[in-house]
PDB file of C-alpha atoms in Angstrom:
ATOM      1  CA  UNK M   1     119.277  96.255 338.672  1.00  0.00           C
ATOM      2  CA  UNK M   2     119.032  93.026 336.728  1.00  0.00           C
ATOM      3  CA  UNK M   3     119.412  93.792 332.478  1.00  0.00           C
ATOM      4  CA  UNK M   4     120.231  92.112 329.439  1.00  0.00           C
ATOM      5  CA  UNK M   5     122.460  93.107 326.589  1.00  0.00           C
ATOM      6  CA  UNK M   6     122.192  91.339 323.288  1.00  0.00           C
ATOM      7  CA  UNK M   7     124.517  91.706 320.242  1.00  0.00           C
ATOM      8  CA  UNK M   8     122.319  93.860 317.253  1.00  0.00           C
ATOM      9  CA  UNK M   9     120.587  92.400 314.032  1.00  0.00           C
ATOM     10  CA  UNK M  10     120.120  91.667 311.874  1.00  0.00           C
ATOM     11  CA  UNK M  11     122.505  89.232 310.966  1.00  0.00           C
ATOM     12  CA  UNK M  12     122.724  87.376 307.976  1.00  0.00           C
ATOM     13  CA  UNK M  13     124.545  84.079 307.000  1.00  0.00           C
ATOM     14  CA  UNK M  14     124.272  81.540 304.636  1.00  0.00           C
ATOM     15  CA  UNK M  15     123.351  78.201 305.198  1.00  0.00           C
ATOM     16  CA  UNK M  16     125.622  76.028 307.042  1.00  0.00           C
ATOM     17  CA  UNK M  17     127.411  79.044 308.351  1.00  0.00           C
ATOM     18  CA  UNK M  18     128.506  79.103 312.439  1.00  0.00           C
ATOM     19  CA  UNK M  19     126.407  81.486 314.390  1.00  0.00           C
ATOM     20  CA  UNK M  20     127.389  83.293 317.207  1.00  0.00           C
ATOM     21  CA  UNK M  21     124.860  85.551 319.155  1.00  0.00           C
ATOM     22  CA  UNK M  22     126.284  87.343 321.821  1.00  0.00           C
ATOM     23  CA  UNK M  23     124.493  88.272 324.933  1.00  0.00           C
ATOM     24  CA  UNK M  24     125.895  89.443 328.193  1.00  0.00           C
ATOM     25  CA  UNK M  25     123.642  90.183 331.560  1.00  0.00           C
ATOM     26  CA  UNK M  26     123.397  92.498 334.572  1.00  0.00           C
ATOM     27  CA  UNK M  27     122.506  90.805 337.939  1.00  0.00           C
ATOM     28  CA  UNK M  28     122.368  90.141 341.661  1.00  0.00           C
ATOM     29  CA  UNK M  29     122.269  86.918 342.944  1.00  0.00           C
ATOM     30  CA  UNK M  30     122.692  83.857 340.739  1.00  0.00           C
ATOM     31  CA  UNK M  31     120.365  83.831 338.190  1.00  0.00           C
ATOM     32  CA  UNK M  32     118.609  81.566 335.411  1.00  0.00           C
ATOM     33  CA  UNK M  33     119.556  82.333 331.713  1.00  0.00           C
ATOM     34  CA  UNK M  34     117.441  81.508 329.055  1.00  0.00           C
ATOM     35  CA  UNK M  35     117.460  81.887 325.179  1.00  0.00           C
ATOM     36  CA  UNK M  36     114.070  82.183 323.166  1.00  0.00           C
ATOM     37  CA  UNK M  37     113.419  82.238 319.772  1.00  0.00           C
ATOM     38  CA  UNK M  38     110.362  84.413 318.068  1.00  0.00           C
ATOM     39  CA  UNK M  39     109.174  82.795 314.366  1.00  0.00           C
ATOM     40  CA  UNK M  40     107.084  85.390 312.186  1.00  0.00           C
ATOM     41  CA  UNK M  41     103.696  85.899 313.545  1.00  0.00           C
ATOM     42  CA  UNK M  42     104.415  83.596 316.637  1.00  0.00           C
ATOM     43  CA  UNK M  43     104.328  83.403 320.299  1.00  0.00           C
ATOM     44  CA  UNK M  44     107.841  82.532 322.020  1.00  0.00           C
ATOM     45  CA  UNK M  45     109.509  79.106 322.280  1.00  0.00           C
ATOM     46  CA  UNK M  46     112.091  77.924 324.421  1.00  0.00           C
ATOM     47  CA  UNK M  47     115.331  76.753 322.874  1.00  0.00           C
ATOM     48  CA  UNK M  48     117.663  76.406 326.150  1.00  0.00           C
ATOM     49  CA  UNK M  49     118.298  77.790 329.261  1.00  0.00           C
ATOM     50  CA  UNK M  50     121.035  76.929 332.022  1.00  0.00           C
ATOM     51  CA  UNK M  51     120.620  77.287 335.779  1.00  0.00           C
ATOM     52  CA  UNK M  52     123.710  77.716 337.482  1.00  0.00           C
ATOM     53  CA  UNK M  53     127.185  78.896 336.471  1.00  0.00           C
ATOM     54  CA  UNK M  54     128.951  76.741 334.105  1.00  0.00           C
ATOM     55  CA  UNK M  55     125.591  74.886 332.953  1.00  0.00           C
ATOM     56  CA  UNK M  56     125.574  74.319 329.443  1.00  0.00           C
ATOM     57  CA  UNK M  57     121.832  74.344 327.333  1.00  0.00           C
ATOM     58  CA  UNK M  58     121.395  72.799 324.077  1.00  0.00           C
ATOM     59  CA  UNK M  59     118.969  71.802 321.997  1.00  0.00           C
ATOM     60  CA  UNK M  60     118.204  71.232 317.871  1.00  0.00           C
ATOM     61  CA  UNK M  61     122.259  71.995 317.660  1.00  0.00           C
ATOM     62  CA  UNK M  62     122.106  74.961 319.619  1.00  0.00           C
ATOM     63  CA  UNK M  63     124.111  75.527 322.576  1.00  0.00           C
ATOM     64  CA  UNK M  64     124.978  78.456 325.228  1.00  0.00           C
ATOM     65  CA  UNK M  65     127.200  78.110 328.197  1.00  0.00           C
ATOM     66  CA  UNK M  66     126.370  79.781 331.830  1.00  0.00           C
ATOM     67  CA  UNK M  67     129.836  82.149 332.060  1.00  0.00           C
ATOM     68  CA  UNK M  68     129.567  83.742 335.568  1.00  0.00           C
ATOM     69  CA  UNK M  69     132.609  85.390 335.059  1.00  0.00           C
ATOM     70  CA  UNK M  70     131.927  87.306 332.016  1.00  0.00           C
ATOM     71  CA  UNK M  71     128.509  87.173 333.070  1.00  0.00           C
ATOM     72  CA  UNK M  72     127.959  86.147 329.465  1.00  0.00           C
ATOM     73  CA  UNK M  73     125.254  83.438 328.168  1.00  0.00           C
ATOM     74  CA  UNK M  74     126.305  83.224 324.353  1.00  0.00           C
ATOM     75  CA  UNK M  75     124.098  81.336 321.748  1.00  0.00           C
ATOM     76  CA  UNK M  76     126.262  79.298 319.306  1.00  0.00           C
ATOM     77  CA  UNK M  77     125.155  76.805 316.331  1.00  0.00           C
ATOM     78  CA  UNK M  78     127.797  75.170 314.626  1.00  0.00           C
ATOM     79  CA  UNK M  79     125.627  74.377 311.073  1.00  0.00           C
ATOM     80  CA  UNK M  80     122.415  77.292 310.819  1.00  0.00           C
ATOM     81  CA  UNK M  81     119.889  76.033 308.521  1.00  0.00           C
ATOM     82  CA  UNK M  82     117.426  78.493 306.141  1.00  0.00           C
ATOM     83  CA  UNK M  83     114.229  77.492 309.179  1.00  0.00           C
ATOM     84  CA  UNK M  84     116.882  78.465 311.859  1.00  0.00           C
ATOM     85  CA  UNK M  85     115.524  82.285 310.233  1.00  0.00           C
ATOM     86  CA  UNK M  86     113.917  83.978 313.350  1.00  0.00           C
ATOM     87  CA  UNK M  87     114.264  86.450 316.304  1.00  0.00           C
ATOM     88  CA  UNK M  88     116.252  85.003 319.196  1.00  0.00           C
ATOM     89  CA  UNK M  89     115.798  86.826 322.578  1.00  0.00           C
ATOM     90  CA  UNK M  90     118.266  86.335 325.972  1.00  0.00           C
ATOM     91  CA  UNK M  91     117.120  86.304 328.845  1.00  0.00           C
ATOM     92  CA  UNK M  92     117.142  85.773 332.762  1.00  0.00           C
ATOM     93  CA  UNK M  93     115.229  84.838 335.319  1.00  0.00           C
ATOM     94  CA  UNK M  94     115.572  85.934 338.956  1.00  0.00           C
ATOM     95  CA  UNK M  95     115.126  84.431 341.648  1.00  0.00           C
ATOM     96  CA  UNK M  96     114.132  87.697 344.131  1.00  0.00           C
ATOM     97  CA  UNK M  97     111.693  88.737 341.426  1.00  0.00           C
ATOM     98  CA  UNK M  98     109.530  85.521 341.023  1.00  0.00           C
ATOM     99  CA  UNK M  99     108.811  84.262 337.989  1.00  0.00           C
ATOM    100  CA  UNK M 100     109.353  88.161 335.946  1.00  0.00           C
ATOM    101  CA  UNK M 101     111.584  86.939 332.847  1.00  0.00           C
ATOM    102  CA  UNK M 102     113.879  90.357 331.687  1.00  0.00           C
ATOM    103  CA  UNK M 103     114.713  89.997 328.261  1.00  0.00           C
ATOM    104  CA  UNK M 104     117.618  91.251 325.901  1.00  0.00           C
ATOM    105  CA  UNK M 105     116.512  93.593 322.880  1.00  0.00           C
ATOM    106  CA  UNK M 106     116.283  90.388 320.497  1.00  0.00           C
ATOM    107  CA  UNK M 107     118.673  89.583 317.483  1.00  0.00           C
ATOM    108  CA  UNK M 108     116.659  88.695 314.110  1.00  0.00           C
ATOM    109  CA  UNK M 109     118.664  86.258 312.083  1.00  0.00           C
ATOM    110  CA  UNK M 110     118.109  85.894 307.914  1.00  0.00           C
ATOM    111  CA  UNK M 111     119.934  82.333 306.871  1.00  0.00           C
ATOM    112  CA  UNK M 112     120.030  82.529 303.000  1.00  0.00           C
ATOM    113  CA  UNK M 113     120.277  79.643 300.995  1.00  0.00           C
TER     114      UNK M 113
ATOM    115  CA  UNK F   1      99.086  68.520 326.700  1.00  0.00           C
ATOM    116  CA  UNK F   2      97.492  71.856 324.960  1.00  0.00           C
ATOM    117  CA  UNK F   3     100.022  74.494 325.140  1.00  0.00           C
ATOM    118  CA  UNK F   4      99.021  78.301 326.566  1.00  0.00           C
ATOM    119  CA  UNK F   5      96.293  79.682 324.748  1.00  0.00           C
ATOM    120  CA  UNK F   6      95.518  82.974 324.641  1.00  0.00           C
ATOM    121  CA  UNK F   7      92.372  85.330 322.819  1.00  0.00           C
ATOM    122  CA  UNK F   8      91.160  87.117 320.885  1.00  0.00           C
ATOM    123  CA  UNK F   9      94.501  86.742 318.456  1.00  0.00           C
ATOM    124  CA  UNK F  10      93.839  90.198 317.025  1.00  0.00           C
ATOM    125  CA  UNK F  11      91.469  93.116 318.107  1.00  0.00           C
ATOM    126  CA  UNK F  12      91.294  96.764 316.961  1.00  0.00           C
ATOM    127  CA  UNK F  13      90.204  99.151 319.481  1.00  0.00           C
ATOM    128  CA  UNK F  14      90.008 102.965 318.904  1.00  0.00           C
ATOM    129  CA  UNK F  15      91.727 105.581 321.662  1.00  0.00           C
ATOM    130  CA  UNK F  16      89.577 105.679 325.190  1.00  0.00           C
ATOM    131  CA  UNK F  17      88.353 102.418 324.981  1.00  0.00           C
ATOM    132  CA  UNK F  18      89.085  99.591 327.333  1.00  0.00           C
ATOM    133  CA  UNK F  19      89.842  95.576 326.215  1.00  0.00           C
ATOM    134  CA  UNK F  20      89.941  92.450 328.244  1.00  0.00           C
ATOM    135  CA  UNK F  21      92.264  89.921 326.937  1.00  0.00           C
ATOM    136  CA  UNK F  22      92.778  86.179 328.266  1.00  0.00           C
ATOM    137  CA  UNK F  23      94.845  83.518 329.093  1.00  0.00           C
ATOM    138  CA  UNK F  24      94.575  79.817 329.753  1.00  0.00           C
ATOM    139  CA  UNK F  25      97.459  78.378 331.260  1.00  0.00           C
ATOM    140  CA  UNK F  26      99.231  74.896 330.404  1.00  0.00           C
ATOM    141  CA  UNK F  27      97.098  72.391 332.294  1.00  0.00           C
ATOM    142  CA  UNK F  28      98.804  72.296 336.210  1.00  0.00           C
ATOM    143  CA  UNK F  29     100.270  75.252 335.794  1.00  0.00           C
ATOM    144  CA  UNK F  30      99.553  78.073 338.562  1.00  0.00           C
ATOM    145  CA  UNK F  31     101.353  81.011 337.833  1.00  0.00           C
ATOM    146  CA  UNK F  32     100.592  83.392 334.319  1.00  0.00           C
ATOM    147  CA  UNK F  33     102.860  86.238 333.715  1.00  0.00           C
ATOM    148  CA  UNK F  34     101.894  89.313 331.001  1.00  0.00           C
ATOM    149  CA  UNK F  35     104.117  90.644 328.789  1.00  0.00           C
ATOM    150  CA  UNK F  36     104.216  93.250 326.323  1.00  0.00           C
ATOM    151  CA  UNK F  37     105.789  93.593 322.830  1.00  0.00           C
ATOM    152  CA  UNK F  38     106.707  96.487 320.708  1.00  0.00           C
ATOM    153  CA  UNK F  39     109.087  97.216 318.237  1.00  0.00           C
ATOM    154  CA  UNK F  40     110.332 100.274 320.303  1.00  0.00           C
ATOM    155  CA  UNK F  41     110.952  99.173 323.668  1.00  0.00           C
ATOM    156  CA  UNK F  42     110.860  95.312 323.095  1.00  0.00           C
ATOM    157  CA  UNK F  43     109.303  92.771 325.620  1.00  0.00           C
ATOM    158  CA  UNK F  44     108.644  94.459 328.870  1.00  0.00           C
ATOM    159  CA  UNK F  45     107.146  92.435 331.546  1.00  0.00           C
ATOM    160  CA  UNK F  46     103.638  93.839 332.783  1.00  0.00           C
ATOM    161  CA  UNK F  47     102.623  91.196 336.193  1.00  0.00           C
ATOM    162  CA  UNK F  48     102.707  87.846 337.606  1.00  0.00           C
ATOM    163  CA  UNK F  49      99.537  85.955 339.124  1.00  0.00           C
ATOM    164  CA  UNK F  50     100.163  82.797 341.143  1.00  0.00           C
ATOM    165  CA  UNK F  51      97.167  81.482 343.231  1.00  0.00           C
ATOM    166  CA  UNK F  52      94.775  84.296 342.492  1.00  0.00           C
ATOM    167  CA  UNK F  53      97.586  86.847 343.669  1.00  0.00           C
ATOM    168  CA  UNK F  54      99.351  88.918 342.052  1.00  0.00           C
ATOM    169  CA  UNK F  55     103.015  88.374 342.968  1.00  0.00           C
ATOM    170  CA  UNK F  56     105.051  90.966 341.191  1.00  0.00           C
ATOM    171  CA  UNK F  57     104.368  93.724 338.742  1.00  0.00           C
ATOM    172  CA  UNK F  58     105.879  96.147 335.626  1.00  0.00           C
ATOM    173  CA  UNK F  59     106.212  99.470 335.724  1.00  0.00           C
ATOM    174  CA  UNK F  60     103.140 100.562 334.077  1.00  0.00           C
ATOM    175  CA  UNK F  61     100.634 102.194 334.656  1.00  0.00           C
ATOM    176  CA  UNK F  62      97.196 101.937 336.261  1.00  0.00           C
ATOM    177  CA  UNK F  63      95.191 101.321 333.470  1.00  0.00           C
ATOM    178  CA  UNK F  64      96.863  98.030 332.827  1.00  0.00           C
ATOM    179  CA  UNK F  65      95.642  95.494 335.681  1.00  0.00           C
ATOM    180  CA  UNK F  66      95.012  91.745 335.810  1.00  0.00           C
ATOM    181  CA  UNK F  67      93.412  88.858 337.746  1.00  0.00           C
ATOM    182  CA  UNK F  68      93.336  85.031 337.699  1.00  0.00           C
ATOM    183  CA  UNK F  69      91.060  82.818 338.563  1.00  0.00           C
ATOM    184  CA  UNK F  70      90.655  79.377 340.645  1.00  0.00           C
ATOM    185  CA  UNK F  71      91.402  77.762 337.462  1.00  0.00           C
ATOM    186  CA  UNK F  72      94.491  79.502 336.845  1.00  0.00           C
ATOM    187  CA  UNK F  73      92.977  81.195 333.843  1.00  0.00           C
ATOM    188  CA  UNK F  74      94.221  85.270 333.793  1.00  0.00           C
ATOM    189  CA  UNK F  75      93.048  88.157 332.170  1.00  0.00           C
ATOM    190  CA  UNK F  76      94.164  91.301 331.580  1.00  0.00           C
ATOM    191  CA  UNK F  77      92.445  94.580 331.295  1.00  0.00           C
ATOM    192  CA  UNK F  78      93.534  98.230 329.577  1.00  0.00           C
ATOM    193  CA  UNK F  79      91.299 100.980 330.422  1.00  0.00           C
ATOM    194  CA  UNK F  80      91.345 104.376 328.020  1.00  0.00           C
ATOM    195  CA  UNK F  81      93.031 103.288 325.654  1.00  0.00           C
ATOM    196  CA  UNK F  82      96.388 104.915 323.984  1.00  0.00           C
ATOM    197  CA  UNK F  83      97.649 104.622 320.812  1.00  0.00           C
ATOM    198  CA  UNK F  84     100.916 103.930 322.338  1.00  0.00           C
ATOM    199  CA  UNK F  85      98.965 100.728 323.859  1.00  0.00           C
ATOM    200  CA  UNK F  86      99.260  99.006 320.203  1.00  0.00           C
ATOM    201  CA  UNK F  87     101.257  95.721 321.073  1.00  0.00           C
ATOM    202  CA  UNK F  88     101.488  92.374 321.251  1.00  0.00           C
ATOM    203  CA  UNK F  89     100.710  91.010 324.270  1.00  0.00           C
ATOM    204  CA  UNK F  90     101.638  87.867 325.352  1.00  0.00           C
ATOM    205  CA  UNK F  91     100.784  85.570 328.338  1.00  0.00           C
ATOM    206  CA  UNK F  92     103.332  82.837 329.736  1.00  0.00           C
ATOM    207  CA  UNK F  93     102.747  79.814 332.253  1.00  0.00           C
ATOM    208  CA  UNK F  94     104.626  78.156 334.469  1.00  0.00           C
ATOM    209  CA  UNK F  95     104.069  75.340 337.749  1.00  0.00           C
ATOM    210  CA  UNK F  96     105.569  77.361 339.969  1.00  0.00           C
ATOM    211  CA  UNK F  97     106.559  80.688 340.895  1.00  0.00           C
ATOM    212  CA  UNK F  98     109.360  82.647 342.981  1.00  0.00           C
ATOM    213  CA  UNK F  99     112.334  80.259 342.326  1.00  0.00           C
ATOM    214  CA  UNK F 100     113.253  81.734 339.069  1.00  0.00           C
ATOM    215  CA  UNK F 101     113.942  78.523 337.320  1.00  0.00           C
ATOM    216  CA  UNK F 102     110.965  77.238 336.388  1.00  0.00           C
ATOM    217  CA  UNK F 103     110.354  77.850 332.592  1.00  0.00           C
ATOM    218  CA  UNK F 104     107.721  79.743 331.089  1.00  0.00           C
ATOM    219  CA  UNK F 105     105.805  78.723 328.258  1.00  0.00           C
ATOM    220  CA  UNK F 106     104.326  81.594 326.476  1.00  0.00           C
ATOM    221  CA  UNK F 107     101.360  81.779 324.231  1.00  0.00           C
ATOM    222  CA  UNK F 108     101.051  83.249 320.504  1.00  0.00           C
ATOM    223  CA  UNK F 109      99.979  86.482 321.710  1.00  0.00           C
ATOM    224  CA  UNK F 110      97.430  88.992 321.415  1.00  0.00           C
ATOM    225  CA  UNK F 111      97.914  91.478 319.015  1.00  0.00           C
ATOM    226  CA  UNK F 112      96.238  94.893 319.766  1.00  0.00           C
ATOM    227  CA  UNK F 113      96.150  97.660 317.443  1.00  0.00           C
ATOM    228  CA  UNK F 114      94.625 100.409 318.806  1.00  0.00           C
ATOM    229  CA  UNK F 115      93.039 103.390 316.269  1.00  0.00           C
TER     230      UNK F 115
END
């Protein structure tokens, strides 16, 4: 079956330190990867996704690179910031199953100042 | 464009009881998915609506259903209540579904605490 596998939290830099979340997935077919980030008390927002193999997302300095042969979708920021502080969550999307999103277990990150 | 709203934000139920939570889409957008969020098993996905069908569902049980509406707008129903049933639940949109790359914009959730 399709699965995700996220690297545990929490992790904790300090600001203007590289972050590296690794997340690896499970799946038939080709699917969509996606990365989501949770703030305290908040719905989920969308911070990338890519759609086929070596598609690379980025947004607000984030970036993650479609690796279909490590099946791997790792979330990289080269400078994290103290609002960057948040649960990120991988995830894909497949195709056979619609529009059904199957996430990772989440990694909360602290950035201290 | 308003973004995926979603109520009541918080309700407190006690063990048997049913709720009824909903959803409002993102304007255009015809298919609302359900998800569930606890600290112990994470965000499991509950079902999928698209055109007043349901398209694709969780593994949960019975007492967790759904619907939509001609409007797109979705609800979601738990009947007898659990305390295990204490989540937040949150509702996504998208224009689409069954291609798997459309992306869904959730809501800021539901939060249920059942007594």
């Amino acid at each position: 079956g399709n699965s995700v596998t996220q690297m545990e939290g929490p992790v904790t830099l300090s600001e203007e330190a590289f972050l590296t979340i690794n997340c690896t997935y499970t799946a038939t077919g080709y699917p969509s990867l996606f990365w989501y980030v949770q703030y305290p008390g908040e719905g989920l927002q969308l911070l990338l996704k890519a759609t086929k193999a070596d598609d690379k997302g980025s947004n607000k300095g984030f970036e993650a690179t479609y690796r279909k042969e490590t099946t791997s979708f790792h979330l990289e920021k080269g400078s994290v910031q103290v609002s960057d502080s948040a649960v990120y969550f991988c995830a894909l999307s497949n195709g056979n199953q619609g529009g059904k999103l199957i996430f990772g277990q989440g990694t909360e990150l602290s950035v201290k100042p | 464009k308003a973004g995926v709203t979603q109520t009541p934000r918080y309700l407190i139920k006690t063990r048997g009881q049913q709720v009824t939570l909903s959803c409002s889409p993102i304007s255009g957008h015809r298919s609302v998915s359900w998800y569930q969020q606890t600290p112990g098993q994470g965000l499991q996905f509950l079902f999928e609506y698209f055109s007043e069908t349901q398209r694709n569902k969780g593994n949960f049980p019975g007492r967790f259903s759904g619907r939509q509406f001609s409007n797109s707008r979705s609800e979601m129903n738990v009947s007898t209540l659990e305390l295990g049933d204490s989540a937040l639940y949150l509702c996504a949109s998208s224009i689409l579904s069954g291609g798997g790359q459309e992306t869904q914009y959730f809501g800021p959730g539901t939060r249920l605490l059942v007594l």
